[in-house]
Amino acid sequence: MWTFKASGEIRAYFKSKSERIGLVPTMGALHYGHLSLVRKACAENDYVVVSVYINPTQFNHQIDFESYPSNLSSDMALLNPFSDKIIFYTPDHKDLYPGEIQSNSYDFGSITAHMEGLFRPSHFNGVATVIEALFRNIQPQKAYFGEKDFQQLQMIRNLSVKKQMAVSIVGCPTIREKDGLAMSSRNLLLSLEQRKAAPIIYATLQDLNKNYLKSDVSLMSRYFKEKVEKSCLKVEYFFVASIDDLIPTSKLELNKKYRFFVAVYAGKTRLVDTVELDRI
Ligand code: AMP
């Protein structure tokens, strides 16, 4: 496995422009969710650049940024089975922010207006700034993102169209622990009690998908809050939003596709999840 800190070196390393290059951007503390993106990227490309960069501008609180887990040696160990294809890229700040470390300003309309965009102001500007820099520096043909961060995935699709970037965006399904908790680097920050409680998030979304409450969004919201907050967890938001424009709704329309979007606090650790609403 080759490791680089500068994207210029990566471009020089690629022998010819005809080689298929995939990109998997991450913030490290890799788990099997990340690995599912890497596996798909390796199947579809000659080289896969896995970037690990904890991007300061996408955090709303310094403490969240500072406590974000990081372990480059275990990240490399996890990637080892794919080592003949992987370029491990751990950029310095200056490789992604040639000037000051601050985000650009973007307008993604309704895609970033709600859910994470509402509760984490400036978060998506930070993400988009780094993803745009990565796309320009690496010039991949394909880039892989998880549906776990569905709003981010749609924002990046919009970014690549808006900026006319020749990269196709591949969405990958959410990988979960056996008990249903969506895999996340932040799960490492959970106490034993919080970790034990956390599977109720996905279990309740599944419940909602199965039972009659589905017709009424405010009932669903109340049900979710009641179930989840029976433990040590605290709901920040619960939304049902249409997949196309990501605008939350209180009334479900026929023939439209929706997703549940939730954010839940376990102490100071914030967990997000999203599941498609089953209309059958
Ligand atoms: P992160 O390191 O959390 O910024 O995530 C890097 C990429 O991995 C993003 O595209 C995430 O959506 C994706 N990802 C994170 N967790 C999962 C998961 N449990 N299943 C699938 N993809 C994931």
Short mmCIF file of C-alpha atoms and ligand atoms in Angstrom, two decimals:
data_model
loop_
_atom_site.label_atom_id
_atom_site.label_comp_id
_atom_site.label_asym_id
_atom_site.label_seq_id
_atom_site.Cartn_x
_atom_site.Cartn_y
_atom_site.Cartn_z
CA MET A 1 0.00 0.00 0.00
CA TRP A 2 1.36 3.39 -0.99
CA THR A 3 0.86 6.29 1.36
CA PHE A 4 1.02 9.95 0.40
CA LYS A 5 0.49 13.29 2.09
CA ALA A 6 0.41 15.38 -1.10
CA SER A 7 -2.01 14.93 -3.97
CA GLY A 8 0.65 16.11 -6.46
CA GLU A 9 2.65 12.98 -5.64
CA ILE A 10 -0.43 10.82 -6.18
CA ARG A 11 -1.05 12.27 -9.62
CA ALA A 12 2.62 11.68 -10.50
CA TYR A 13 2.35 8.10 -9.28
CA PHE A 14 -0.46 7.21 -11.65
CA LYS A 15 1.27 5.79 -14.66
CA SER A 16 -1.21 6.76 -17.32
CA LYS A 17 -4.35 8.83 -17.49
CA SER A 18 -6.31 5.87 -18.81
CA GLU A 19 -6.24 4.08 -15.49
CA ARG A 20 -9.50 4.00 -13.60
CA ILE A 21 -9.18 5.86 -10.33
CA GLY A 22 -11.76 5.59 -7.55
CA LEU A 23 -11.88 7.81 -4.48
CA VAL A 24 -13.22 6.99 -1.02
CA PRO A 25 -13.10 10.09 1.18
CA THR A 26 -13.18 9.39 4.94
CA MET A 27 -12.30 10.94 8.27
CA GLY A 28 -10.57 7.74 9.42
CA ALA A 29 -11.21 5.46 12.42
CA LEU A 30 -12.23 3.07 9.68
CA HIS A 31 -14.80 0.32 10.20
CA TYR A 32 -16.63 -2.19 8.02
CA GLY A 33 -18.99 0.50 6.74
CA HIS A 34 -16.04 2.34 5.20
CA LEU A 35 -14.65 -0.98 4.05
CA SER A 36 -17.80 -1.74 2.06
CA LEU A 37 -17.15 1.42 0.03
CA VAL A 38 -13.50 0.43 -0.43
CA ARG A 39 -14.47 -3.08 -1.54
CA LYS A 40 -16.88 -1.75 -4.17
CA ALA A 41 -14.34 0.84 -5.34
CA CYS A 42 -11.64 -1.83 -5.68
CA ALA A 43 -13.97 -3.99 -7.78
CA GLU A 44 -14.64 -1.10 -10.17
CA ASN A 45 -11.24 0.68 -10.48
CA ASP A 46 -7.53 0.07 -11.07
CA TYR A 47 -6.53 2.28 -8.13
CA VAL A 48 -8.49 3.44 -5.14
CA VAL A 49 -7.44 6.51 -3.21
CA VAL A 50 -8.66 6.25 0.39
CA SER A 51 -8.31 9.65 2.00
CA VAL A 52 -8.26 10.15 5.75
CA TYR A 53 -8.73 13.76 6.73
CA ILE A 54 -10.54 15.11 9.77
CA ASN A 55 -11.88 18.27 8.23
CA PRO A 56 -11.98 21.10 10.80
CA THR A 57 -14.48 23.25 8.89
CA GLN A 58 -17.29 20.71 8.96
CA PHE A 59 -17.45 20.57 12.77
CA ASN A 60 -19.68 22.99 14.61
CA HIS A 61 -18.01 22.49 17.96
CA GLN A 62 -14.26 22.48 18.59
CA ILE A 63 -14.71 19.77 21.24
CA ASP A 64 -16.36 17.45 18.70
CA PHE A 65 -13.44 18.04 16.30
CA GLU A 66 -10.84 17.46 19.01
CA SER A 67 -12.45 14.29 20.32
CA TYR A 68 -12.97 12.74 16.87
CA PRO A 69 -11.32 9.27 16.97
CA SER A 70 -8.18 8.67 14.95
CA ASN A 71 -5.98 5.60 14.49
CA LEU A 72 -3.99 5.52 11.26
CA SER A 73 -2.21 2.24 11.98
CA SER A 74 -5.44 0.32 12.54
CA ASP A 75 -6.92 2.05 9.46
CA MET A 76 -4.01 0.71 7.40
CA ALA A 77 -4.38 -2.77 8.91
CA LEU A 78 -8.06 -2.84 7.91
CA LEU A 79 -7.18 -1.81 4.35
CA ASN A 80 -4.38 -4.34 4.07
CA PRO A 81 -6.38 -7.00 2.17
CA PHE A 82 -6.81 -4.45 -0.63
CA SER A 83 -3.27 -3.10 -0.44
CA ASP A 84 -2.28 -3.77 -4.08
CA LYS A 85 -4.90 -1.28 -5.28
CA ILE A 86 -4.97 1.22 -2.47
CA ILE A 87 -3.32 4.58 -2.21
CA PHE A 88 -3.63 5.80 1.36
CA TYR A 89 -3.82 9.56 1.34
CA THR A 90 -3.46 11.50 4.59
CA PRO A 91 -3.33 15.10 3.39
CA ASP A 92 -1.88 18.00 5.31
CA HIS A 93 -4.25 20.93 5.75
CA LYS A 94 -2.39 22.88 3.07
CA ASP A 95 -3.02 20.20 0.46
CA LEU A 96 -6.78 20.81 0.74
CA TYR A 97 -6.77 24.41 1.95
CA PRO A 98 -3.98 26.20 0.05
CA GLY A 99 -4.97 29.49 1.73
CA GLU A 100 -6.72 29.88 5.04
CA ILE A 101 -8.57 26.96 6.59
CA GLN A 102 -12.07 28.19 5.87
CA SER A 103 -14.94 26.87 3.83
CA ASN A 104 -16.36 28.21 0.59
CA SER A 105 -19.99 29.18 0.43
CA TYR A 106 -22.37 27.01 -1.62
CA ASP A 107 -26.06 27.07 -2.41
CA PHE A 108 -27.59 23.60 -2.66
CA GLY A 109 -31.16 24.84 -2.24
CA SER A 110 -33.50 22.54 -0.34
CA ILE A 111 -30.99 19.67 -0.31
CA THR A 112 -29.02 21.18 2.57
CA ALA A 113 -31.70 23.44 4.06
CA HIS A 114 -33.10 20.90 6.55
CA MET A 115 -31.99 18.12 8.88
CA GLU A 116 -28.18 18.24 9.18
CA GLY A 117 -28.06 21.56 7.32
CA LEU A 118 -30.43 23.10 9.85
CA PHE A 119 -28.94 21.61 13.01
CA ARG A 120 -25.29 21.94 11.97
CA PRO A 121 -25.02 25.35 10.32
CA SER A 122 -22.05 25.59 7.91
CA HIS A 123 -21.45 21.82 8.13
CA PHE A 124 -22.20 21.20 4.46
CA ASN A 125 -20.11 24.17 3.29
CA GLY A 126 -17.19 22.53 5.11
CA VAL A 127 -17.86 19.10 3.60
CA ALA A 128 -18.35 20.50 0.08
CA THR A 129 -15.13 22.54 0.27
CA VAL A 130 -13.05 19.47 1.08
CA ILE A 131 -14.82 17.19 -1.39
CA GLU A 132 -14.39 19.74 -4.18
CA ALA A 133 -10.68 20.03 -3.34
CA LEU A 134 -10.32 16.22 -3.29
CA PHE A 135 -12.08 15.88 -6.66
CA ARG A 136 -9.84 18.54 -8.21
CA ASN A 137 -6.64 17.15 -6.70
CA ILE A 138 -7.22 13.44 -7.36
CA GLN A 139 -9.45 13.63 -10.45
CA PRO A 140 -11.16 10.28 -9.86
CA GLN A 141 -13.62 8.83 -12.37
CA LYS A 142 -15.76 7.54 -9.52
CA ALA A 143 -16.20 8.53 -5.88
CA TYR A 144 -17.95 6.44 -3.23
CA PHE A 145 -20.19 7.69 -0.42
CA GLY A 146 -22.45 6.03 2.13
CA GLU A 147 -26.23 6.28 2.21
CA LYS A 148 -25.85 6.52 5.98
CA ASP A 149 -25.18 10.21 5.29
CA PHE A 150 -27.89 10.40 2.67
CA GLN A 151 -28.21 14.19 2.73
CA GLN A 152 -24.44 14.48 2.22
CA LEU A 153 -24.61 12.00 -0.66
CA GLN A 154 -27.31 14.05 -2.42
CA MET A 155 -25.39 17.28 -1.76
CA ILE A 156 -22.26 15.79 -3.35
CA ARG A 157 -24.26 14.62 -6.38
CA ASN A 158 -25.48 18.20 -6.73
CA LEU A 159 -21.95 19.59 -6.23
CA SER A 160 -20.47 17.45 -8.98
CA VAL A 161 -23.18 18.53 -11.45
CA LYS A 162 -22.97 22.20 -10.47
CA LYS A 163 -19.19 22.31 -10.76
CA GLN A 164 -19.26 20.18 -13.91
CA MET A 165 -16.88 17.64 -12.48
CA ALA A 166 -16.24 14.50 -14.48
CA VAL A 167 -16.79 12.17 -11.57
CA SER A 168 -19.66 9.77 -11.06
CA ILE A 169 -20.96 9.52 -7.55
CA VAL A 170 -21.67 6.02 -6.27
CA GLY A 171 -23.99 5.62 -3.27
CA CYS A 172 -23.47 2.56 -1.05
CA PRO A 173 -25.92 1.00 1.46
CA THR A 174 -25.56 1.48 5.21
CA ILE A 175 -23.64 -1.26 6.99
CA ARG A 176 -24.89 -2.09 10.48
CA GLU A 177 -23.70 -3.93 13.56
CA LYS A 178 -25.48 -7.23 14.27
CA ASP A 179 -27.86 -5.40 16.62
CA GLY A 180 -28.80 -2.89 13.93
CA LEU A 181 -26.77 0.12 15.05
CA ALA A 182 -25.38 1.88 11.97
CA MET A 183 -21.60 1.56 11.99
CA SER A 184 -19.92 4.87 12.72
CA SER A 185 -16.50 6.03 13.91
CA ARG A 186 -18.35 7.90 16.66
CA ASN A 187 -19.62 4.59 18.11
CA LEU A 188 -16.12 4.27 19.62
CA LEU A 189 -16.98 7.21 21.87
CA LEU A 190 -20.03 5.52 23.42
CA SER A 191 -20.00 4.30 27.02
CA LEU A 192 -21.13 0.73 27.66
CA GLU A 193 -24.56 1.96 28.72
CA GLN A 194 -24.92 4.19 25.65
CA ARG A 195 -23.73 1.42 23.32
CA LYS A 196 -26.31 -0.93 24.84
CA ALA A 197 -29.08 1.62 24.34
CA ALA A 198 -28.15 2.77 20.81
CA PRO A 199 -29.71 -0.12 18.78
CA ILE A 200 -33.17 1.20 19.78
CA ILE A 201 -32.72 3.91 17.11
CA TYR A 202 -32.79 1.51 14.16
CA ALA A 203 -35.21 -0.88 15.90
CA THR A 204 -37.74 1.94 16.28
CA LEU A 205 -37.36 3.02 12.66
CA GLN A 206 -38.03 -0.58 11.66
CA ASP A 207 -41.05 -0.60 13.95
CA LEU A 208 -42.37 2.51 12.26
CA ASN A 209 -41.85 0.89 8.90
CA LYS A 210 -43.92 -2.09 9.98
CA ASN A 211 -46.88 -0.64 11.79
CA TYR A 212 -49.92 1.46 11.18
CA LEU A 213 -48.48 4.69 12.60
CA LYS A 214 -46.99 5.23 9.19
CA SER A 215 -49.90 7.29 8.00
CA ASP A 216 -49.29 10.13 10.46
CA VAL A 217 -45.89 11.84 10.68
CA SER A 218 -46.51 13.61 13.99
CA LEU A 219 -47.58 10.31 15.59
CA MET A 220 -44.48 8.65 14.20
CA SER A 221 -42.32 11.42 15.61
CA ARG A 222 -43.90 11.09 19.06
CA TYR A 223 -43.54 7.30 18.97
CA PHE A 224 -39.85 7.56 18.02
CA LYS A 225 -39.11 10.06 20.81
CA GLU A 226 -40.98 8.03 23.42
CA LYS A 227 -39.24 4.75 22.56
CA VAL A 228 -35.74 6.18 22.17
CA GLU A 229 -35.83 8.42 25.21
CA LYS A 230 -36.82 5.54 27.51
CA SER A 231 -33.07 4.93 27.70
CA CYS A 232 -30.17 7.35 28.21
CA LEU A 233 -30.60 8.74 24.66
CA LYS A 234 -31.99 12.14 23.65
CA VAL A 235 -33.60 12.80 20.27
CA GLU A 236 -32.35 15.93 18.50
CA TYR A 237 -34.59 15.56 15.47
CA PHE A 238 -36.92 13.18 13.66
CA PHE A 239 -37.99 14.02 10.11
CA VAL A 240 -39.66 12.30 7.21
CA ALA A 241 -38.43 13.91 4.01
CA SER A 242 -38.95 13.19 0.34
CA ILE A 243 -35.95 11.58 -1.33
CA ASP A 244 -35.93 14.00 -4.27
CA ASP A 245 -35.76 17.41 -2.61
CA LEU A 246 -35.09 16.42 1.03
CA ILE A 247 -37.86 18.69 2.25
CA PRO A 248 -39.46 17.38 5.46
CA THR A 249 -43.15 16.70 5.28
CA SER A 250 -45.98 16.31 7.74
CA LYS A 251 -48.23 14.65 5.17
CA LEU A 252 -47.27 11.68 3.03
CA GLU A 253 -48.27 11.77 -0.61
CA LEU A 254 -48.98 8.72 -2.71
CA ASN A 255 -46.31 7.64 -5.22
CA LYS A 256 -43.57 9.68 -3.51
CA LYS A 257 -40.51 8.14 -1.92
CA TYR A 258 -39.54 9.18 1.60
CA ARG A 259 -36.84 8.57 4.17
CA PHE A 260 -36.72 8.83 7.92
CA PHE A 261 -33.89 11.10 9.09
CA VAL A 262 -32.95 11.08 12.75
CA ALA A 263 -30.24 12.52 14.99
CA VAL A 264 -29.88 11.29 18.55
CA TYR A 265 -27.52 12.27 21.35
CA ALA A 266 -25.89 9.68 23.58
CA GLY A 267 -24.30 12.02 26.09
CA LYS A 268 -22.12 14.28 23.96
CA THR A 269 -21.94 11.79 21.09
CA ARG A 270 -24.26 12.46 18.19
CA LEU A 271 -25.62 9.52 16.19
CA VAL A 272 -27.45 9.88 12.89
CA ASP A 273 -29.42 7.31 10.95
CA THR A 274 -31.69 7.23 7.92
CA VAL A 275 -33.90 4.50 6.51
CA GLU A 276 -36.16 4.49 3.48
CA LEU A 277 -39.83 4.57 4.37
CA ASP A 278 -41.45 1.38 3.21
CA ARG A 279 -44.75 2.32 1.52
CA ILE A 280 -46.07 -1.19 0.89
P1 AMP B 1 -16.82 9.39 7.60
O1 AMP B 1 -15.46 8.85 7.85
O2 AMP B 1 -17.76 9.18 8.74
O3 AMP B 1 -16.79 10.80 7.07
O4 AMP B 1 -17.44 8.51 6.43
C1 AMP B 1 -16.77 8.36 5.20
C2 AMP B 1 -17.72 7.71 4.23
O5 AMP B 1 -18.13 6.44 4.71
C3 AMP B 1 -19.00 8.53 4.01
O6 AMP B 1 -19.36 8.48 2.64
C4 AMP B 1 -20.00 7.81 4.89
O7 AMP B 1 -21.34 7.98 4.44
C5 AMP B 1 -19.55 6.37 4.72
N1 AMP B 1 -20.01 5.57 5.85
C6 AMP B 1 -19.86 5.83 7.16
N2 AMP B 1 -20.46 4.90 7.91
C7 AMP B 1 -21.03 4.02 7.05
C8 AMP B 1 -21.81 2.83 7.20
N3 AMP B 1 -22.15 2.36 8.40
N4 AMP B 1 -22.21 2.18 6.08
C9 AMP B 1 -21.89 2.65 4.84
N5 AMP B 1 -21.16 3.76 4.64
C10 AMP B 1 -20.73 4.44 5.72
#
